[in-house]
Every structure is written in C-alpha cells, then in structure tokens.
GROMACS .gro file of C-alpha atoms in nm:
model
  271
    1UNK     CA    1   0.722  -1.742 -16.271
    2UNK     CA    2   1.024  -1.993 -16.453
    3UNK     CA    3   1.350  -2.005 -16.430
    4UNK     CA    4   1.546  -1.717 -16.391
    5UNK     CA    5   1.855  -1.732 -16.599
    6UNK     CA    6   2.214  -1.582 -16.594
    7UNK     CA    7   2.443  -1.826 -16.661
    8UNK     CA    8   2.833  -1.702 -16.783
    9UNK     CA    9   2.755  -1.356 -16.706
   10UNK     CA   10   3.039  -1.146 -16.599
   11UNK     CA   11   2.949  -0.888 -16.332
   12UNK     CA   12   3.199  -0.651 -16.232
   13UNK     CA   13   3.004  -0.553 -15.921
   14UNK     CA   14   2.767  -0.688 -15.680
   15UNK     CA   15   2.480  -0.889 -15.758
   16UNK     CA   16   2.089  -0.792 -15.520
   17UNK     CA   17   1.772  -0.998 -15.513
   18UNK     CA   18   1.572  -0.815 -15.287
   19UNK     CA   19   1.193  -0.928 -15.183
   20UNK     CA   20   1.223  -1.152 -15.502
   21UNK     CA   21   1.003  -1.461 -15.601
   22UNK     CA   22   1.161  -1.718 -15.861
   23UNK     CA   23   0.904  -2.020 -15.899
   24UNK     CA   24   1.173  -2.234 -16.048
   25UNK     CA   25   1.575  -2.240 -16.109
   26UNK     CA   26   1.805  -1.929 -16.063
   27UNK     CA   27   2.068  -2.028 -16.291
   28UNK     CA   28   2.417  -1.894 -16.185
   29UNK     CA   29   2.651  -2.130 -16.352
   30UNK     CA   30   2.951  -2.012 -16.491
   31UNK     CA   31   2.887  -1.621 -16.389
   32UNK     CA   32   3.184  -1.443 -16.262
   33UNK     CA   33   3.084  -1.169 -15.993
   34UNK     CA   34   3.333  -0.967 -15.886
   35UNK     CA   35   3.201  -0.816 -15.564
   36UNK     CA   36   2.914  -0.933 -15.336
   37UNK     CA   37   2.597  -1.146 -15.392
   38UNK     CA   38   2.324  -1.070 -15.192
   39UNK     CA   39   1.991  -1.302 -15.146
   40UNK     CA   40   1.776  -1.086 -14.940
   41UNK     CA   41   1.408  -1.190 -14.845
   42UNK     CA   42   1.414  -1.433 -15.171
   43UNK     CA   43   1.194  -1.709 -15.201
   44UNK     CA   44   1.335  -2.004 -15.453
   45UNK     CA   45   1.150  -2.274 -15.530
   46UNK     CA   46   1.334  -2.458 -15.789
   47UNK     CA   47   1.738  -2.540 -15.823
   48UNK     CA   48   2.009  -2.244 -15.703
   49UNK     CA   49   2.278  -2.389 -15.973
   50UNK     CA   50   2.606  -2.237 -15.925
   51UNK     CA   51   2.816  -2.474 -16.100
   52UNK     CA   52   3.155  -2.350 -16.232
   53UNK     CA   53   3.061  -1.985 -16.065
   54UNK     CA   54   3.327  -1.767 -15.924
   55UNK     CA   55   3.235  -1.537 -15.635
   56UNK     CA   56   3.527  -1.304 -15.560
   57UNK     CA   57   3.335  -1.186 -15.266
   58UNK     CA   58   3.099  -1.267 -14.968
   59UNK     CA   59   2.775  -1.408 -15.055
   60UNK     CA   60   2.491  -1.361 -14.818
   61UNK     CA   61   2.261  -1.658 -14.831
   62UNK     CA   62   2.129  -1.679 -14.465
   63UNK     CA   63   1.786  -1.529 -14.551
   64UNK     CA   64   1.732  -1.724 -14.876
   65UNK     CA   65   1.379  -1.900 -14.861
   66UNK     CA   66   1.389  -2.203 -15.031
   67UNK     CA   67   1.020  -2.400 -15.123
   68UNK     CA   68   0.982  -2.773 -15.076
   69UNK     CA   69   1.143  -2.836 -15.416
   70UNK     CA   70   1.450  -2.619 -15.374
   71UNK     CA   71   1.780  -2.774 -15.420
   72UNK     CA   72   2.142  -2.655 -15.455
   73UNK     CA   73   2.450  -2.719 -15.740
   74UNK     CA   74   2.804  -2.630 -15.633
   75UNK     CA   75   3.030  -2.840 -15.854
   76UNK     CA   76   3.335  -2.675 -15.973
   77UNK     CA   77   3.256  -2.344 -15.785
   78UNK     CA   78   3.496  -2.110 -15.647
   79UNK     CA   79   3.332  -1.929 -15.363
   80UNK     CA   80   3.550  -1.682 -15.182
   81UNK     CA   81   3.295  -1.683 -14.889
   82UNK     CA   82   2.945  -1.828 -14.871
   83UNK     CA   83   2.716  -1.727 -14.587
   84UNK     CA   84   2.500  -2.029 -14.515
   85UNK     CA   85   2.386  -2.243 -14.267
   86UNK     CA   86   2.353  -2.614 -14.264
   87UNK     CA   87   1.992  -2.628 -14.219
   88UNK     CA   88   1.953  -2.473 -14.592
   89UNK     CA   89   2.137  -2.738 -14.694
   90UNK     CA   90   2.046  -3.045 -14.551
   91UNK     CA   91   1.920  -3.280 -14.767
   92UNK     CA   92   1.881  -3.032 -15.047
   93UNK     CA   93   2.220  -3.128 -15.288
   94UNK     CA   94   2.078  -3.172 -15.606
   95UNK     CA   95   2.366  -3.456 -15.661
   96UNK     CA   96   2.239  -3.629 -15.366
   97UNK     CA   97   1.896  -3.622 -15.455
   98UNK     CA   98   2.009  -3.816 -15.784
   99UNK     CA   99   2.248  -4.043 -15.622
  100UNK     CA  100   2.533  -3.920 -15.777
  101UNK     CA  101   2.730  -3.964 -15.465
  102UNK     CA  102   3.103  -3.914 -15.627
  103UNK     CA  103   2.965  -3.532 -15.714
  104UNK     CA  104   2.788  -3.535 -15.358
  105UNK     CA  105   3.179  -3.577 -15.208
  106UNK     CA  106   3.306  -3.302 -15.410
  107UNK     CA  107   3.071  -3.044 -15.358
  108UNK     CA  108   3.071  -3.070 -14.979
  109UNK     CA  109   3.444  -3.096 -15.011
  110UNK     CA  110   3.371  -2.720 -15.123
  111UNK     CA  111   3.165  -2.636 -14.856
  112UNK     CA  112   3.373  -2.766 -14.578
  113UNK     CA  113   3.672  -2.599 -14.770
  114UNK     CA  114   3.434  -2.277 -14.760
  115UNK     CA  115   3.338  -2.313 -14.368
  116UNK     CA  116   3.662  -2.367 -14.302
  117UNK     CA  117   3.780  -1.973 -14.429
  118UNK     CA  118   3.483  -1.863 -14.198
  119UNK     CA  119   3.601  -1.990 -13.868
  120UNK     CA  120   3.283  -2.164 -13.886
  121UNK     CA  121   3.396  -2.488 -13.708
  122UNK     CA  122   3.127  -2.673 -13.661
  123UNK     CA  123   2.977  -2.603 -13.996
  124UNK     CA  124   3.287  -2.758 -14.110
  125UNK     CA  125   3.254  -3.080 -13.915
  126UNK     CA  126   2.911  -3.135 -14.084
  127UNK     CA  127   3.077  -3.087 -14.409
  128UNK     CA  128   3.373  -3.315 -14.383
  129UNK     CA  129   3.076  -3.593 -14.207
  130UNK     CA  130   2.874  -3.572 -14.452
  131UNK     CA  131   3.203  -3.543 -14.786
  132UNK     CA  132   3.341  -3.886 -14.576
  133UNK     CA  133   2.940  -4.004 -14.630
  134UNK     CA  134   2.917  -3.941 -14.998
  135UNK     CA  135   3.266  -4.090 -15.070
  136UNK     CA  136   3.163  -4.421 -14.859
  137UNK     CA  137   2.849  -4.431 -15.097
  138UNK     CA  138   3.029  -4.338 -15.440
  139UNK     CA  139   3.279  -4.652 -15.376
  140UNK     CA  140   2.998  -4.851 -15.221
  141UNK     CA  141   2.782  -4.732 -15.578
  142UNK     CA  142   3.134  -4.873 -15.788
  143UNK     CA  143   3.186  -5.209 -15.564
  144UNK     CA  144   3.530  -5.134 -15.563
  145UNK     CA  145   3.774  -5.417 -15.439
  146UNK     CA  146   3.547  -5.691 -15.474
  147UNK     CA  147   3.437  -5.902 -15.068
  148UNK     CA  148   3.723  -5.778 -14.956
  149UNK     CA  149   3.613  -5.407 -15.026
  150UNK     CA  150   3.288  -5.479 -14.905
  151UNK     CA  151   3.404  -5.576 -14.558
  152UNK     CA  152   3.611  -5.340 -14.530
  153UNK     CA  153   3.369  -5.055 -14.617
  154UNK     CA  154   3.124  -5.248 -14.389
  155UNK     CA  155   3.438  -5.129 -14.144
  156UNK     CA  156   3.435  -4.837 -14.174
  157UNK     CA  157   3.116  -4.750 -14.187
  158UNK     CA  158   3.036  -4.973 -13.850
  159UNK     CA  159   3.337  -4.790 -13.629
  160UNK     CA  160   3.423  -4.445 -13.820
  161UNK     CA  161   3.093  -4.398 -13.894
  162UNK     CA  162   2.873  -4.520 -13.693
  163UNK     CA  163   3.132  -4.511 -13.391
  164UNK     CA  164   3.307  -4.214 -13.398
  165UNK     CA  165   3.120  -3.968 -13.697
  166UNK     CA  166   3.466  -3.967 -13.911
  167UNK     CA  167   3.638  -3.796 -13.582
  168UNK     CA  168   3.358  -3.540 -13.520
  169UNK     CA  169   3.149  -3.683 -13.299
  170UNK     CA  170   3.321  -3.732 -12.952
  171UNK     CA  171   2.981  -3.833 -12.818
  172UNK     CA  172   2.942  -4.115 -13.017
  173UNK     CA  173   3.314  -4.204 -12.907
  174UNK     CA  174   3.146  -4.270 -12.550
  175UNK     CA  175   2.785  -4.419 -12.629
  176UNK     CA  176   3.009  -4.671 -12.836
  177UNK     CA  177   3.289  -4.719 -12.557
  178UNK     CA  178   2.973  -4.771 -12.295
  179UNK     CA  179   2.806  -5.041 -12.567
  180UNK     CA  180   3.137  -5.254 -12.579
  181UNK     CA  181   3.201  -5.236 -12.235
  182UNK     CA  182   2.881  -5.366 -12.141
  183UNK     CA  183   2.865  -5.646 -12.455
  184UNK     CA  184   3.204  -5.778 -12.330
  185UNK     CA  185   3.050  -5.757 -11.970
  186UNK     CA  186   2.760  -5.983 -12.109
  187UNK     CA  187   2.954  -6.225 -12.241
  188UNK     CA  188   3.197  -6.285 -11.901
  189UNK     CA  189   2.880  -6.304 -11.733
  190UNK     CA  190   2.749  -6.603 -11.882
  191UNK     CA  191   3.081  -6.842 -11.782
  192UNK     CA  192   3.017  -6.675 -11.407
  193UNK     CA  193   2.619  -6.701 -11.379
  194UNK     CA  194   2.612  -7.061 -11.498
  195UNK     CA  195   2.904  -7.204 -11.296
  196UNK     CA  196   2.932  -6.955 -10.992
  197UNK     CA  197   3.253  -6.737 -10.941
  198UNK     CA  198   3.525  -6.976 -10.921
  199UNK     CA  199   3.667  -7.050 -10.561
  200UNK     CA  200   3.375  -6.826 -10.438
  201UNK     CA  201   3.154  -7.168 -10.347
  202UNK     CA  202   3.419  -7.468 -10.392
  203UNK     CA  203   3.742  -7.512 -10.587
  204UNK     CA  204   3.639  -7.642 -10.866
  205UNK     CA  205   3.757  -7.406 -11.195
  206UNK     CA  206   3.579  -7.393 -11.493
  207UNK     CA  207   3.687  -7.423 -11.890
  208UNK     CA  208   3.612  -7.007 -11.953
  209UNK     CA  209   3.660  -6.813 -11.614
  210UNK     CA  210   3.768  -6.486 -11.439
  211UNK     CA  211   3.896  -6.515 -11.188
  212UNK     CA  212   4.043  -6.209 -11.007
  213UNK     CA  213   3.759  -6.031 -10.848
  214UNK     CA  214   3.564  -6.147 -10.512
  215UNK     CA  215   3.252  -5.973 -10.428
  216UNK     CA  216   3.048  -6.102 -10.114
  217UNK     CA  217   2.650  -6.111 -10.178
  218UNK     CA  218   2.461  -6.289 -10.424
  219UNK     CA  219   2.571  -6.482 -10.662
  220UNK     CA  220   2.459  -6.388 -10.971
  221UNK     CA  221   2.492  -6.021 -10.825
  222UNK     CA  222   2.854  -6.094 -10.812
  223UNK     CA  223   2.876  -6.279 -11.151
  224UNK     CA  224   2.726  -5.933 -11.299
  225UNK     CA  225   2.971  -5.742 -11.085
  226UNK     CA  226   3.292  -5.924 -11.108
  227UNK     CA  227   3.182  -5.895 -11.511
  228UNK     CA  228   3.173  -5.529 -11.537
  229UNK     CA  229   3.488  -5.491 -11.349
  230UNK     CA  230   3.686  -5.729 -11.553
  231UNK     CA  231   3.527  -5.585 -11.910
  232UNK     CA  232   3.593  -5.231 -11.750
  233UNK     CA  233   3.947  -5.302 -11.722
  234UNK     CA  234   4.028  -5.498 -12.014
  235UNK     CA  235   3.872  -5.231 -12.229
  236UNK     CA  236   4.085  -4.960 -12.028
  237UNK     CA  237   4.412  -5.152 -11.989
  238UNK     CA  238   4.402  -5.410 -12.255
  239UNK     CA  239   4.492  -5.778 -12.258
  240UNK     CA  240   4.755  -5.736 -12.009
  241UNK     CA  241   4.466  -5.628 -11.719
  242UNK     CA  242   4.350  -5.992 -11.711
  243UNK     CA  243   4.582  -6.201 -11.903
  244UNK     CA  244   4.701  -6.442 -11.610
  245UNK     CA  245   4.323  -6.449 -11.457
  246UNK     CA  246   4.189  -6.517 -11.804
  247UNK     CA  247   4.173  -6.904 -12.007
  248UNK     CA  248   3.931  -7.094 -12.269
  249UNK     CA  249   3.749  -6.861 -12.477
  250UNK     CA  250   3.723  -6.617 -12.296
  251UNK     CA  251   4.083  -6.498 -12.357
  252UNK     CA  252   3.980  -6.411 -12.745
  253UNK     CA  253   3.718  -6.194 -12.619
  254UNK     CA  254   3.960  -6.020 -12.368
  255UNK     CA  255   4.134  -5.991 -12.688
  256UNK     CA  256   3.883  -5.843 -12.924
  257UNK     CA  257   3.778  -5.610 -12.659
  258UNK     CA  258   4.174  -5.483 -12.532
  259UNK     CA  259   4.204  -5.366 -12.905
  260UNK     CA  260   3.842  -5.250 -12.935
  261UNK     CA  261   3.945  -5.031 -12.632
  262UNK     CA  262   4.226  -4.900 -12.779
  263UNK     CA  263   4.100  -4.800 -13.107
  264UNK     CA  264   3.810  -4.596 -12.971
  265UNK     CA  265   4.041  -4.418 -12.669
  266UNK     CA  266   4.237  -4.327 -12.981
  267UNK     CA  267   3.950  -4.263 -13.151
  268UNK     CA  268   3.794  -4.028 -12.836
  269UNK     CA  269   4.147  -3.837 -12.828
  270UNK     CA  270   4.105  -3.719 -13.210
  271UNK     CA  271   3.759  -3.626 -13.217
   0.00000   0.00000   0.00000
C-alpha cells in the first residue's frame, strides 16, 4: 500500500514480481541484479526509480501495469537489456514531467542506446526523436547564445524538427517538400495572375516574371499551371532550372526555394 523499497541492494540472482500491487514507488536505485528482472502482471502506481541501477541481464517490462500516476527514473542506469515498449513510456519520464529537460536528454540517450542492442529499430528512432527533443528544450531552458541562439534553435526546430523528425521521419521529408513546392508556386502565381503570362496576350514583360512555360486555356488556369511547373523545377533542379527565364524578385525566391530543395532531398536521402 506505499512505496516499496530496495534501493542498493545487491542480488546475485534474478529478481520476480508476480500478480503484485505497489500503490506508490518501487524504488530500485542503485541495486545491482545480477541475472533477470521480471515484472509480471504488476500493477504500479507511483514512480519505477531505477537510477544508478545495474541490470546484468534482460528485464521483462512488457506486462508492467502502470496507474495514471506512474512514472519512470533511468538516470545513470546501466541496463544490459530492457524489454519495453514506447507506449509505457510516453509521456511518463519523471524528468520530463518536472521540466528537467537536460536529464530528459540523457535518459532517453539510455533508452535509445538500450533499443539499439535489441534490434529494436524503430523503438530507437523514437528515442533518438524524442533525446534530440529534450536537448532542444534544455538549451532553449539555458538561452544559450543569446538572438543569435534563439534563431538558430528556432532553425532547427522549424526544418529538423518539424521538417524532417531529426532524420526519422521520411514522411515528413515529403509533406514538407509538397508545402514548399506549392508556397513557392503561390508566390509565382501572383506576378502571372495579375499581369497575364508574358508574350501569351501581347509583348509587353513585366518587372517579376516567368517566362518559360506556354500553356493554351485560361488564363489564370495557365498562371496556376505555368506556376507549379516552374516551382516544381526550381525546387528539383535548383536556381539553374530557371535562372535565364527568371528577373525582379522573383529570382530571390527561385533562390530561397533551389536551396530549400536541396536541403530537404538531402534531408529525404538520410531519413
């Protein structure tokens, strides 16, 4: 009915909870168990705190129940192999809970280092996201490097983030290559829909202008289409696709988008 505690115990074999209730903390820091630990049909409702543990051997956590208020401690551990699933852990770090974000990193800096021994591959993605997470927050937390820090953590959290999921999130590669593409489209449209498509009804050339592509239709069905093309192939070829057809303004937003393009393919290739 309270905590159940065993800190800095040394067991020199396994460790069972079978069909067991704890209402509040199983304390595990600093044991030292030498063969497995087993959580079997376990309900926890407090903190699982296995701070400065070692666990020589597998530990089966799978079938741990955890209560509302459950949370979890790993800081300093040395697991040989823990048997858990993200789903246990989401949103249940202790660390986290208290916004102690530079702990936050290095505990699931242990648990990707842990998935990783298991083959578990994707549990190891989720671990690195969320370790790149904490350490974005723990620097954010110590305003480190002043405006200039700030912008560029704004940075990286907009495009490795938001835009990519720190390399393990191809999807987001393409929702984000899609979004840019059609942005950049926007903007080329607006030259195009308020002056026509050059040389498509006169001569006459405008300050900000495309000019490569000739559709036949409407107008402003054209401007939208002549758009996409052009934003399609600046973001896949780069300045160069559109560099002689391209003057004004315009040209810095061919810009911004050629190297927008080539971040994210590279971006796309490593995740």
């Amino acid at each position: 009915e309270d905590h159940l505690d065993l800190r800095s115990i040394q067991f020199e074999e396994g460790v069972v909870f079978r069909n067991s209730f704890i209402r509040k903390d199983l304390l595990f820091r600093g044991v030292n168990i030498q063969k497995k630990l087993t959580l079997e049909g376990t309900s926890l409702g407090g903190c699982f705190d296995l701070q400065k543990a070692k666990l020589h051997d597998f530990a089966y956590l799978q079938d741990l129940n955890l209560q509302p208020g459950a949370n979890f401690r790993f800081w300093n551990s040395i697991p040989q192999a823990l048997l858990i699933r993200p789903q246990q852990l989401a949103g249940r770090l202790a660390s986290e809970q208290e916004n102690d974000h530079a702990t936050a990193a290095e505990e699931y800096g242990i648990l990707k280092n842990n998935f990783a021994r298991l083959n578990w591959l994707d549990e190891e993605d989720w671990a690195y996201y969320r370790f790149k997470q904490a350490s974005w927050r723990a620097r954010r937390g110590r305003g480190e490097g002043g405006l200039f820090g700030s912008v560029g953590r704004f940075l990286e959290w907009l495009i490795f983030d938001k835009g990519c999921g720190y390399g393990t999130m191809p999807m987001r590669v393409l929702l984000s290559a899609v979004l840019v593409i059609l942005f950049f489209a926007m903007v080329y449209c607006l030259p195009l829909i308020t002056h026509g498509i050059p040389g498509y009804d006169s001569g006459e050339q405008v300050g900000a202008s495309l000019k490569t592509y000739r559709l036949t239709g409407s107008s402003k069905v054209d401007a939208v289409a002549t758009a996409l093309i052009g934003s399609t192939s600046a973001f896949v070829s780069g300045f160069d696709a559109l560099a002689k057809d391209v003057d004004g303004w315009l040209a810095v937003a061919l810009t911004l988008e050629g190297l927008s393009g080539m971040l994210l393919l590279g971006l796309f290739i490593v995740s």
